[in-house]
Short mmCIF file of C-alpha atoms and ligand atoms in Angstrom, two decimals:
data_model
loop_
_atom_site.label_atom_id
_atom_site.label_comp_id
_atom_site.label_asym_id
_atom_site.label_seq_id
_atom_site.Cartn_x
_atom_site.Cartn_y
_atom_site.Cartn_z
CA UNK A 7 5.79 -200.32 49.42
CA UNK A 8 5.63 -203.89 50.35
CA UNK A 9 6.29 -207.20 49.03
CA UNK A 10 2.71 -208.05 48.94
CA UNK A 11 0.94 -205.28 47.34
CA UNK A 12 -0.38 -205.43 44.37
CA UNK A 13 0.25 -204.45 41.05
CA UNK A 14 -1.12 -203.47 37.69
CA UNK A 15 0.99 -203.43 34.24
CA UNK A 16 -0.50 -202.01 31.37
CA UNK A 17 0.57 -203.14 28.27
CA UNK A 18 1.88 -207.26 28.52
CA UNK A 19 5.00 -206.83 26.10
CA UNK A 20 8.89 -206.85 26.92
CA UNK A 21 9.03 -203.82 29.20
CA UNK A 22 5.53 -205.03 31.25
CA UNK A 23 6.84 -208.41 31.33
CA UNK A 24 10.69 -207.74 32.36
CA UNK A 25 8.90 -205.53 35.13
CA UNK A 26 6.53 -208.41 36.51
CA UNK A 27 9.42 -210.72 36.19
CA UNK A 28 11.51 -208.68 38.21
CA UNK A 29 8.88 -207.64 40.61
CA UNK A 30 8.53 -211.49 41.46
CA UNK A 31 12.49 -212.54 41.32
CA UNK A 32 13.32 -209.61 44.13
CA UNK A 33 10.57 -211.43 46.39
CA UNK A 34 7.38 -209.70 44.78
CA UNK A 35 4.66 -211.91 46.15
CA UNK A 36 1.51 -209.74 46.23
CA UNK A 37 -1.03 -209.96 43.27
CA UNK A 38 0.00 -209.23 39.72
CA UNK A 39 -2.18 -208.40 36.76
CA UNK A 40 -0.74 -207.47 33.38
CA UNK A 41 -3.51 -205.77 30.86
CA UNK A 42 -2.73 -206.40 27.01
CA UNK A 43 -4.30 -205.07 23.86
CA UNK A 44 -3.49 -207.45 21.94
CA UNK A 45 -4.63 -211.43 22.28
CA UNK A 46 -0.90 -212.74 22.03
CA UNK A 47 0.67 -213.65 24.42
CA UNK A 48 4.10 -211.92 25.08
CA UNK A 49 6.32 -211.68 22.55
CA UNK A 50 9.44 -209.78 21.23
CA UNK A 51 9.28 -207.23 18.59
CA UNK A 52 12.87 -207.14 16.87
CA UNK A 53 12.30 -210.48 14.72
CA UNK A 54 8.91 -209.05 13.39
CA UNK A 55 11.18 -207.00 10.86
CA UNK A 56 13.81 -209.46 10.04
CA UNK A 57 13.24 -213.27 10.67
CA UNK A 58 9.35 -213.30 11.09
CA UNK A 59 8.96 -211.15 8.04
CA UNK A 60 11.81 -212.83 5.89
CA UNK A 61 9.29 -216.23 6.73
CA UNK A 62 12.15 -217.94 8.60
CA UNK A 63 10.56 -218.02 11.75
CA UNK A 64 7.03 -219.49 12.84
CA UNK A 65 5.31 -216.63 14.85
CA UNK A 66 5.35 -218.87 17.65
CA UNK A 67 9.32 -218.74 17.85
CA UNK A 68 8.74 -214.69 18.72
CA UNK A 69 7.11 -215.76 21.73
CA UNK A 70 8.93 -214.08 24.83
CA UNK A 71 8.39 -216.63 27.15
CA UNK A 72 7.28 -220.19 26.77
CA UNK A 73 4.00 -221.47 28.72
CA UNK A 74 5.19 -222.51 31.65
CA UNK A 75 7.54 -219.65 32.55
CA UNK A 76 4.44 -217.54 32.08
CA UNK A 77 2.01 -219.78 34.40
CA UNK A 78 5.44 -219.90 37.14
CA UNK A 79 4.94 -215.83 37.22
CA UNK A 80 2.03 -216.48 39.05
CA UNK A 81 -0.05 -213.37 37.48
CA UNK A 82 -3.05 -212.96 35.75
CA UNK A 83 -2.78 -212.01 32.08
CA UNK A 84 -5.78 -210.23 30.84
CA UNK A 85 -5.16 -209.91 27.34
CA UNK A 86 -7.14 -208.39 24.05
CA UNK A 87 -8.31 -205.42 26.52
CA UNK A 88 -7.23 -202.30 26.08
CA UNK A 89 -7.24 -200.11 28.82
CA UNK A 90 -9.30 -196.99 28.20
CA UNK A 91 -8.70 -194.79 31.31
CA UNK A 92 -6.40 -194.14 34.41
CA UNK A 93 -8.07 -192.42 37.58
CA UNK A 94 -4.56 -192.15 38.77
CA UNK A 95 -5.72 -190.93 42.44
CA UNK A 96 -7.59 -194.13 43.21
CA UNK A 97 -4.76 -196.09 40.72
CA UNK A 98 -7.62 -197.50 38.60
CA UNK A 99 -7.84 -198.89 34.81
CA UNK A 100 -10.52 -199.33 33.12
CA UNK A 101 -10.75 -201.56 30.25
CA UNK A 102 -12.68 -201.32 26.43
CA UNK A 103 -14.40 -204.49 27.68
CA UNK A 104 -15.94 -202.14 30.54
CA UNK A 105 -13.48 -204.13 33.01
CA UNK A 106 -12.23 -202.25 36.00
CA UNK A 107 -8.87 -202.98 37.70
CA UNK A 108 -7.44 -201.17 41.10
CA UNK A 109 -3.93 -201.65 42.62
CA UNK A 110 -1.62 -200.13 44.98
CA UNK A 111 0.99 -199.83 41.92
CA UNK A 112 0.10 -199.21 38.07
CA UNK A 113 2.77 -199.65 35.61
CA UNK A 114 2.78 -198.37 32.38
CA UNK A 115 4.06 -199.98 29.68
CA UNK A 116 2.26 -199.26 26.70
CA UNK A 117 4.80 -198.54 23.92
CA UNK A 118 4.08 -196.68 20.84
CA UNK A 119 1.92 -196.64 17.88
CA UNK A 120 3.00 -196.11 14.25
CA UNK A 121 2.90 -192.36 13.02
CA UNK A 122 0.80 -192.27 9.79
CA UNK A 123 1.16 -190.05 6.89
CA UNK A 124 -0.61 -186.99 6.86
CA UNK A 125 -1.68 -188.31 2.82
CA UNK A 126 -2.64 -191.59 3.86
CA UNK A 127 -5.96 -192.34 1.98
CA UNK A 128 -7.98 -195.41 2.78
CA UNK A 129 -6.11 -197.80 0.80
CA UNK A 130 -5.58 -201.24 0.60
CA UNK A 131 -1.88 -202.54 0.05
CA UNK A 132 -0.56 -199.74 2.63
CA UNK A 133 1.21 -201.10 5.23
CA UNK A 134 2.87 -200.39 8.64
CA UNK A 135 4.72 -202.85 11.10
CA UNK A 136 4.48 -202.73 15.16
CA UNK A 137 2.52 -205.97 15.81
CA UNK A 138 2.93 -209.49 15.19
CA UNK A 139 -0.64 -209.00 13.17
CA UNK A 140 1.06 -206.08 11.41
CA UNK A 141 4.20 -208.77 10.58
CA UNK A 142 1.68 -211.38 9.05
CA UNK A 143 -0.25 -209.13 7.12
CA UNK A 144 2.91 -207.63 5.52
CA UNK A 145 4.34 -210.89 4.99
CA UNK A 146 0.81 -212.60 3.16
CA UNK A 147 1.11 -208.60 1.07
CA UNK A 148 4.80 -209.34 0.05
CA UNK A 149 4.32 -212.73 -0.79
CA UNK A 150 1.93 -211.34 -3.65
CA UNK A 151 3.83 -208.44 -4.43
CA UNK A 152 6.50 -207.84 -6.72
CA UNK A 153 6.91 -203.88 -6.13
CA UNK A 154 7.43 -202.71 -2.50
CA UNK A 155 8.05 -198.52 -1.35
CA UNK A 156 8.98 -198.20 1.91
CA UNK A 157 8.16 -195.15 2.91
CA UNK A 158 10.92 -193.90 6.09
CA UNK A 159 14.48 -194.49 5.84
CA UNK A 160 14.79 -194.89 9.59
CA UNK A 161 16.05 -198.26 11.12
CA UNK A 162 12.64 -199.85 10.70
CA UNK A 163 11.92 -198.80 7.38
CA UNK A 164 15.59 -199.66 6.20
CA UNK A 165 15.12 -203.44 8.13
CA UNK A 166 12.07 -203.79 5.93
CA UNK A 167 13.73 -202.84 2.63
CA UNK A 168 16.61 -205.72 2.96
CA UNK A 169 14.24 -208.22 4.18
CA UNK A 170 11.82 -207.88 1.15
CA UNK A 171 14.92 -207.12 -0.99
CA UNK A 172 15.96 -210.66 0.43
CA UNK A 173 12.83 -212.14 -0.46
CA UNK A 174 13.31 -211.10 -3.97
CA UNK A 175 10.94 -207.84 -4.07
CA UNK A 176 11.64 -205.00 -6.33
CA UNK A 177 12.40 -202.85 -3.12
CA UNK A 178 12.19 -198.55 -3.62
CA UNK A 179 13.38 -197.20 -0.13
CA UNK A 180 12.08 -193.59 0.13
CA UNK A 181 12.06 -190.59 2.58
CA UNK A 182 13.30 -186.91 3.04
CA UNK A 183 17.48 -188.29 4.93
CA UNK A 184 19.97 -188.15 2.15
CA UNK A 185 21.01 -191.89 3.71
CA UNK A 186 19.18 -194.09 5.96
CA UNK A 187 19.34 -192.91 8.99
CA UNK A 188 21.80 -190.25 8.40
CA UNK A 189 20.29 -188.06 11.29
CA UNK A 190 21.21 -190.27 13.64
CA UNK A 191 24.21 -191.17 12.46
CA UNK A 192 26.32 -188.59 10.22
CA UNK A 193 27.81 -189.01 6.65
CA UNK A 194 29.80 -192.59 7.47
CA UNK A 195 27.52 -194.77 8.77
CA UNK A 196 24.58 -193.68 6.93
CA UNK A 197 26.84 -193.43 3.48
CA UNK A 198 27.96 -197.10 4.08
CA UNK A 199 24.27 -198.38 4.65
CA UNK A 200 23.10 -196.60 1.67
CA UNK A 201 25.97 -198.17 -0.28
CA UNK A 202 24.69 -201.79 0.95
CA UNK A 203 21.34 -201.01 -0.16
CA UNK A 204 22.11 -200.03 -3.30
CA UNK A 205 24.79 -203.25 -3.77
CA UNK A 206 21.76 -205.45 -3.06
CA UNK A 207 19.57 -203.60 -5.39
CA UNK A 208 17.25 -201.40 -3.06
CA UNK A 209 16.63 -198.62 -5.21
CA UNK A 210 17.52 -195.44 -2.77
CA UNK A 211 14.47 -192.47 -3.95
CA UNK A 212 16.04 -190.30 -0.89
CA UNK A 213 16.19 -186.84 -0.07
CA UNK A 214 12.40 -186.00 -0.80
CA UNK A 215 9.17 -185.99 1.18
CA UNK A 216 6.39 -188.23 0.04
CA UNK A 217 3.60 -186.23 -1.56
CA UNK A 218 0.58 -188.54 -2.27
CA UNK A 219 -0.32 -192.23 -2.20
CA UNK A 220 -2.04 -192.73 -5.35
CA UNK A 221 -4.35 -195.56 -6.02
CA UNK A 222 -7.21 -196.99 -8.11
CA UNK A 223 -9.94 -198.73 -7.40
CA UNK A 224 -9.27 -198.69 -3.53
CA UNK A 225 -5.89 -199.88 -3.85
CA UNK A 226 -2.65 -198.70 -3.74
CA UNK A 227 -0.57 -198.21 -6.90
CA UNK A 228 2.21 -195.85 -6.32
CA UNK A 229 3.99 -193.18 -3.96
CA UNK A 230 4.62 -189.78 -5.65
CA UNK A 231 7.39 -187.21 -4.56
CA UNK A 232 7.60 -183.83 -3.74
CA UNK A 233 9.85 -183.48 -6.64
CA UNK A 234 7.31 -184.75 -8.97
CA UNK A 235 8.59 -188.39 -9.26
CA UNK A 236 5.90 -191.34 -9.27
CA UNK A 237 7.12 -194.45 -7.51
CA UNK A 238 4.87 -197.94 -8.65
CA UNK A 239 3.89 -200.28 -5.87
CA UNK A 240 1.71 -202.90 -5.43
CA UNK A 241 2.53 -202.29 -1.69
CA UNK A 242 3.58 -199.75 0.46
CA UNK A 243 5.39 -199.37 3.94
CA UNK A 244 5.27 -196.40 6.29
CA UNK A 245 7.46 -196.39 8.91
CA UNK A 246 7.85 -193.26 9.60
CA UNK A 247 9.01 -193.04 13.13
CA UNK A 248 6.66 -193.85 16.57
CA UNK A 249 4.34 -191.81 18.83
CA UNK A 250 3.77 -193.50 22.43
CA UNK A 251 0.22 -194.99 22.79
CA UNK A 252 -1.09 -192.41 25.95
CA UNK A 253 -4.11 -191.32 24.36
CA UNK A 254 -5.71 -193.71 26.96
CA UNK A 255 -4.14 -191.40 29.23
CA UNK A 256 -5.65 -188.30 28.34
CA UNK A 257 -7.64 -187.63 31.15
CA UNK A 258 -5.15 -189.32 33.78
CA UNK A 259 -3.87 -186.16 35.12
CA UNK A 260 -0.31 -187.37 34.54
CA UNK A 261 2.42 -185.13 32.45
CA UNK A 262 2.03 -186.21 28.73
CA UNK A 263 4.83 -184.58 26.60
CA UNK A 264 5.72 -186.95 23.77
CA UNK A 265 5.59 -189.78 26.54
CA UNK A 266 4.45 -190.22 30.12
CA UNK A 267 6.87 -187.99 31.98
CA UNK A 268 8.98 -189.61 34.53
CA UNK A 269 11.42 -188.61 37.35
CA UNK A 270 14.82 -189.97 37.69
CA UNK A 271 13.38 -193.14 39.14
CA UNK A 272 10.85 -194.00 36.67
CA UNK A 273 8.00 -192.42 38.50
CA UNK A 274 5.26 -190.67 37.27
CA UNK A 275 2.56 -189.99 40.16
CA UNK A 276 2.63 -191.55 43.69
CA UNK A 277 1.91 -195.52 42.90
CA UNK A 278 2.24 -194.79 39.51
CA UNK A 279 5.63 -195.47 37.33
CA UNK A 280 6.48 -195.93 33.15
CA UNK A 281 8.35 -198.12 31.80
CA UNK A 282 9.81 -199.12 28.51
CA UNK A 283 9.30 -197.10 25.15
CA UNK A 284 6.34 -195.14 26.57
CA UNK A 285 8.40 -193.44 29.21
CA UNK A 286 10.29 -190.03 29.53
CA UNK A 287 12.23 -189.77 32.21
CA UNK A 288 15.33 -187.80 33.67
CA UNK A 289 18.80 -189.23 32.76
CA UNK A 290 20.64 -188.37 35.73
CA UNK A 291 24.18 -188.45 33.97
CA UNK A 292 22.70 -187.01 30.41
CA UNK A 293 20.80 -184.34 32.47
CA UNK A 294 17.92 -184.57 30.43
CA UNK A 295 15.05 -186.00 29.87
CA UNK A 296 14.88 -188.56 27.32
CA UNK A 297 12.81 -191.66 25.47
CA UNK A 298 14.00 -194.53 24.32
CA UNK A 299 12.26 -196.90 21.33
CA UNK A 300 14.70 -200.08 22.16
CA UNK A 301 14.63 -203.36 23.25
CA UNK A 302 17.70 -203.21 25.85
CA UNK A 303 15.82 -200.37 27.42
CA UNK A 304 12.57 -201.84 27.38
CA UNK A 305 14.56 -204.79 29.64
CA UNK A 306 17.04 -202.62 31.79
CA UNK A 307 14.64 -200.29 33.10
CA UNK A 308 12.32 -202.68 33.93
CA UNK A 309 14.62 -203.63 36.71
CA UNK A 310 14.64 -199.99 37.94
CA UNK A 311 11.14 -199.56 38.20
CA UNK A 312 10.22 -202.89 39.71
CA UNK A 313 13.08 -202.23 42.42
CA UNK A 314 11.73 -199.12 43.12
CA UNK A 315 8.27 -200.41 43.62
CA UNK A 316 10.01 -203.00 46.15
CA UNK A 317 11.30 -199.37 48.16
CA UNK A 318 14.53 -199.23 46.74
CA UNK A 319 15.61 -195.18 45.60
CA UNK A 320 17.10 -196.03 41.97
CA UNK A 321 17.88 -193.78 39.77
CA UNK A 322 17.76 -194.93 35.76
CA UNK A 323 21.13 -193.73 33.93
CA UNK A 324 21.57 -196.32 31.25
CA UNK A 325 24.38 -196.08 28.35
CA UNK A 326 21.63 -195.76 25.25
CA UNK A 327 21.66 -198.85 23.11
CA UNK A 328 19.98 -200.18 20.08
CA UNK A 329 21.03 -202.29 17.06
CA UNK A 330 20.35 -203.37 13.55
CA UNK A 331 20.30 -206.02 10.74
CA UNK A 332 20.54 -205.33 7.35
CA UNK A 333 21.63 -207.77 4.88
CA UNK A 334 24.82 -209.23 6.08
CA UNK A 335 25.71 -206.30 8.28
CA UNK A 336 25.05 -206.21 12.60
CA UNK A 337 25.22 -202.68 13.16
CA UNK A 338 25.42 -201.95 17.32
CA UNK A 339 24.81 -197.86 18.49
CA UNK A 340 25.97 -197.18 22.04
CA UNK A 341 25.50 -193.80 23.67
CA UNK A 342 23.63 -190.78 21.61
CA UNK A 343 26.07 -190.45 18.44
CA UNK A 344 25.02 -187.02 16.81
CA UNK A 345 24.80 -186.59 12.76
CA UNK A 346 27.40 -183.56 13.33
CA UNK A 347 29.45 -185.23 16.09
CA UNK A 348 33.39 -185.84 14.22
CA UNK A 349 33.85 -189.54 13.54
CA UNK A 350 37.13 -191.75 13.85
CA UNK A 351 37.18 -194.96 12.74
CA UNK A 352 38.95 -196.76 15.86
CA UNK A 353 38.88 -199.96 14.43
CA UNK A 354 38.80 -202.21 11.17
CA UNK A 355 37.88 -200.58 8.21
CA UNK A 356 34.57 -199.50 6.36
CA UNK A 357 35.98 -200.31 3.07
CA UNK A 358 36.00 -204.56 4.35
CA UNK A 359 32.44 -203.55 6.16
CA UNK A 360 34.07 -204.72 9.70
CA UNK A 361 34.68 -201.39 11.57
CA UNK A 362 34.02 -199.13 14.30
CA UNK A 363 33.32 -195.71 14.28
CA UNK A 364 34.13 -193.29 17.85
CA UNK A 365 31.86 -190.07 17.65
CA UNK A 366 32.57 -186.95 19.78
CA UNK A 367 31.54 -183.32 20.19
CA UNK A 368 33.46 -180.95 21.44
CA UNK A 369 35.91 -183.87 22.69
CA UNK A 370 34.11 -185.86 24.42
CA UNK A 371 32.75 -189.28 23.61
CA UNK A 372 29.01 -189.48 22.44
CA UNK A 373 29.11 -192.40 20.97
CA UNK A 374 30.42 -195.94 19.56
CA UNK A 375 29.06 -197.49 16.80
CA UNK A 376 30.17 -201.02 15.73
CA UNK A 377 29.45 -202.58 11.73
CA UNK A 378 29.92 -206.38 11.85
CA UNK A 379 32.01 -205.97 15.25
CA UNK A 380 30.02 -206.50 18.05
CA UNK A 381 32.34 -207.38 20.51
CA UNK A 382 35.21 -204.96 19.75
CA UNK A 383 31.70 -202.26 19.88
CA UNK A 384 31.12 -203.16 22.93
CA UNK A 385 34.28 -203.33 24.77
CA UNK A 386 34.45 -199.35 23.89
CA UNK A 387 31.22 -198.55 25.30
CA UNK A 388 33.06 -197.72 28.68
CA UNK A 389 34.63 -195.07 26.64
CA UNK A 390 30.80 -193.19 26.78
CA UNK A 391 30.72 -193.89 30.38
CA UNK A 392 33.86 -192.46 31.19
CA UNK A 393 33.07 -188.96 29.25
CA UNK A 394 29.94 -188.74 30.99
CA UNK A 395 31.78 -189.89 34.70
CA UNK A 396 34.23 -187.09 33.84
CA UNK A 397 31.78 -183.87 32.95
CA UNK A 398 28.35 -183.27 31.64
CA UNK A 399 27.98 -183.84 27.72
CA UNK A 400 28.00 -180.75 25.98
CA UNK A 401 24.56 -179.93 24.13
CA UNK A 402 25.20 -179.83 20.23
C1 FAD B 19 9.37 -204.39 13.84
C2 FAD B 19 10.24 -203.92 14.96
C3 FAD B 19 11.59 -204.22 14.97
C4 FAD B 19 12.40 -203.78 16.02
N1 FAD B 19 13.74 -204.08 15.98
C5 FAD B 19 14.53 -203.65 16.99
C6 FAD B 19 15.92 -203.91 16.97
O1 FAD B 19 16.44 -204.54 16.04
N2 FAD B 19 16.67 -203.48 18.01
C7 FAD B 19 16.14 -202.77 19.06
O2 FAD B 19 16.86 -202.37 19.97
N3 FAD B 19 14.82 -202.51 19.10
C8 FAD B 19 14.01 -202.91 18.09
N4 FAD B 19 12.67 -202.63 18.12
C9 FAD B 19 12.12 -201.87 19.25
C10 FAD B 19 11.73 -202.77 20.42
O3 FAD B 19 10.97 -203.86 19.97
C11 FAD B 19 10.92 -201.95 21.42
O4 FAD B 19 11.79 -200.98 21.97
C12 FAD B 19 10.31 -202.79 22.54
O5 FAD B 19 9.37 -203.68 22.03
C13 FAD B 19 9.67 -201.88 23.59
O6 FAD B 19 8.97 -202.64 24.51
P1 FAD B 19 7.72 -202.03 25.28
O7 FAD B 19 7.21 -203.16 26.11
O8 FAD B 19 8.09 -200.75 25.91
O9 FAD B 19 6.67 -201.65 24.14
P2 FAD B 19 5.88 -202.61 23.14
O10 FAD B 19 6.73 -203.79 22.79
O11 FAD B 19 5.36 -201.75 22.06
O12 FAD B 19 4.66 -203.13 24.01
C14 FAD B 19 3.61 -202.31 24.42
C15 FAD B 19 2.41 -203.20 24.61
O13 FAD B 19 1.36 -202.42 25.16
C16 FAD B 19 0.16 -202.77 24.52
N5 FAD B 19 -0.77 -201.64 24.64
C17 FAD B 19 -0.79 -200.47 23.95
N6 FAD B 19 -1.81 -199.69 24.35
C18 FAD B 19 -2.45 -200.40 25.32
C19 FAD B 19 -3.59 -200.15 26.12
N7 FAD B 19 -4.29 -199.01 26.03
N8 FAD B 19 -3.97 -201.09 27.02
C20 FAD B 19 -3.30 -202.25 27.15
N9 FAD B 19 -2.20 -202.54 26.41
C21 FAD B 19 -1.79 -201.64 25.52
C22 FAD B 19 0.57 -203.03 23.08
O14 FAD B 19 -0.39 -203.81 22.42
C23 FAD B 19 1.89 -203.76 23.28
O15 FAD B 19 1.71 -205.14 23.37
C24 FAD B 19 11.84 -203.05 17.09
C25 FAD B 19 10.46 -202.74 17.07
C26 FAD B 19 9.67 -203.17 16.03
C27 FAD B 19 8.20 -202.84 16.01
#
């Protein structure tokens, strides 16, 4: 392709930005649209949990970019649009507001969408947190709230828990994981983080699925168990995990299969690539195809995709990474750490809550996660790289 074709992002958030930004920085000069749902402009999505919902930022201090860094992109933001439809032939979007937008390139960099509950009645006081909207509303329910469930014990739902716990809620964490997020990562990590929960006073209701939401008068007064147990609320929180926003794709023609499905290099269709938690692609060192909800990603294979829409041939093989805040602790997760991998401690100690854990399977290195040691996490992170330089990782 050349430098002066042009180019259509849908979805105006970190991974559409980080593309368009890229596209122009590696001599991009051809026209540049990026479609947005929402009416914000572009901002970032980790503080919505922690500092935006804790009331210690402004929403304006989320912002990804300030004014003029936007206006020196030289694109066209069309924003509060959603884009309906693909015709992925002719590389066409069209929008709710009946708009219709052609290039030679269409990015796609819609993200995901909250998962509901399957019980979810049309209550008021039930919550769930993707958008800066979401963020205020939450923060405006918690500020009038003195009894909070969050329902999902996954990073998102356990970010949520310390923040109101912080703000002084009566905070019930709930969900079906014996720990937060012990799926993802085994007995240790997910044992301490329960621990620090339950020293700041979350009350842990773990280990059961959520039965009912029950309510009066239209609004939401509890969460009950499978086991029976009634939890109060005057507000609820389900995050129960992400599913990518393609339904506008449904009639693209493009492989949907929990994402948009992606070769090594990020494409999905001639002229067509994803890019950022919406996208599936290969992993050419995992060898497999994989989807990644975090903010690194959203970033790093941005660069891929707009280099690759300049004519380069790049493949996307990143080392996985994410991290978390919770209360006083950083937590950093490099690589793909499994819940059954064996753990070694490799540095510090959990019992001072400054350590890292090394996890392997079958001897090699899957992963490195760091509590309150970011840097000594990350210098190991070659240790991932090196098991996957040296043979394929074995499947679990
Ligand atoms: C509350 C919260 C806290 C998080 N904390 C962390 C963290 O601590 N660490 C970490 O690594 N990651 C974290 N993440 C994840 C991280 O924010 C995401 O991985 C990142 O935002 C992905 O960027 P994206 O651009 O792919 O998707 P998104 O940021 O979701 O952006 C997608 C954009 O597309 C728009 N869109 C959707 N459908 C359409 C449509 N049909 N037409 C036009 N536009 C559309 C959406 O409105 C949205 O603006 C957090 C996420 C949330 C929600």
């Amino acid at each position: 392709m050349s430098e002066t074709h042009d180019v259509l992002v849908v979805g105006a958030s970190a991974a559409g930005l980080s593309t368009a930004e890229a596209l122009r920085r590696n001599g991009h000069r051809g026209r540049l649209t990026l479609l947005g749902a929402e009416e914000h402009v572009p901002y970032d999505r980790p503080p919505l949990s922690k500092q935006v919902l804790a009331g210690d930022w402004q929403p304006e201090r989320a912002r990804l970019r300030p004014e003029q860094m936007l206006s020196d992109l030289d694109a066209e933001f069309v924003l509060g649009d959603p884009a309906v439809r693909l015709d992925t032939a002719q590389r066409t979007v069209h929008t709710t507001s009946d708009r219709t937008l052609s290039a030679d390139t269409v990015v796609v960099a819609t993200g995901v969408r909250p998962r509901r509950l399957p019980v979810e009645h049309d209550l008021t006081g039930v919550h769930v947190l993707r958008t800066l909207d979401d963020a205020l509303a939450l923060r405006a329910g918690l500020s009038r709230s003195a009894r909070l469930v969050v329902v999902g014990e996954g990073v998102l739902g356990a970010e949520i828990a310390a923040t109101a716990r912080k703000l002084g809620l009566d905070v019930t964490l709930a969900g079906p994981q014996s720990a937060p997020l012990a799926n993802q990562l085994g007995p240790l990590v997910s044992g301490t983080l329960a621990d620090l929960h339950s020293e700041h006073g979350v009350r842990l209701a773990l280990g059961h699925l959520v039965e009912e939401l029950t309510g009066e008068h239209g609004r939401v007064t509890g969460v009950r168990l499978d086991n029976g147990e009634s939890l109060p609320a005057d507000l609820v929180v389900v995050a129960i995990g992400a599913e990518p926003a393609t339904a506008w794709l449904r009639d693209s023609g493009l492989t949907l299969d929990d994402g948009v499905v992606c070769d090594a290099r990020c494409q999905a269709a001639p002229g067509v690539y994803a890019v950022g938690d919406v996208a599936r692609w290969y992993h050419p060192t995992l060898r497999t195809m994989l989807r990644l909800e975090n903010r690194t990603n959203a970033t790093e294979q941005a660069q891929v995709v707009a280099a690759n829409i300049l004519g380069a041939d790049r493949t996307y093989a990143p080392v996985p990474y994410f991290w978390t805040d919770q209360f006083d602790a950083k937590v950093q997760v490099y690589g793909r750490p499994g819940a059954d991998d064996d753990t070694t401690v490799v540095e510090g100690d959990p019992a001072d809550r400054r350590f890292v854990v090394r996890f392997e399977r079958s001897g090699h290195v899957t992963g490195i996660v760091g509590w309150n040691m970011p840097k000594q996490a990350r210098l190991r992170r070659r240790e991932i790289v090196e098991a996957l330089d040296a043979a394929p990782l074995p499947t679990t």
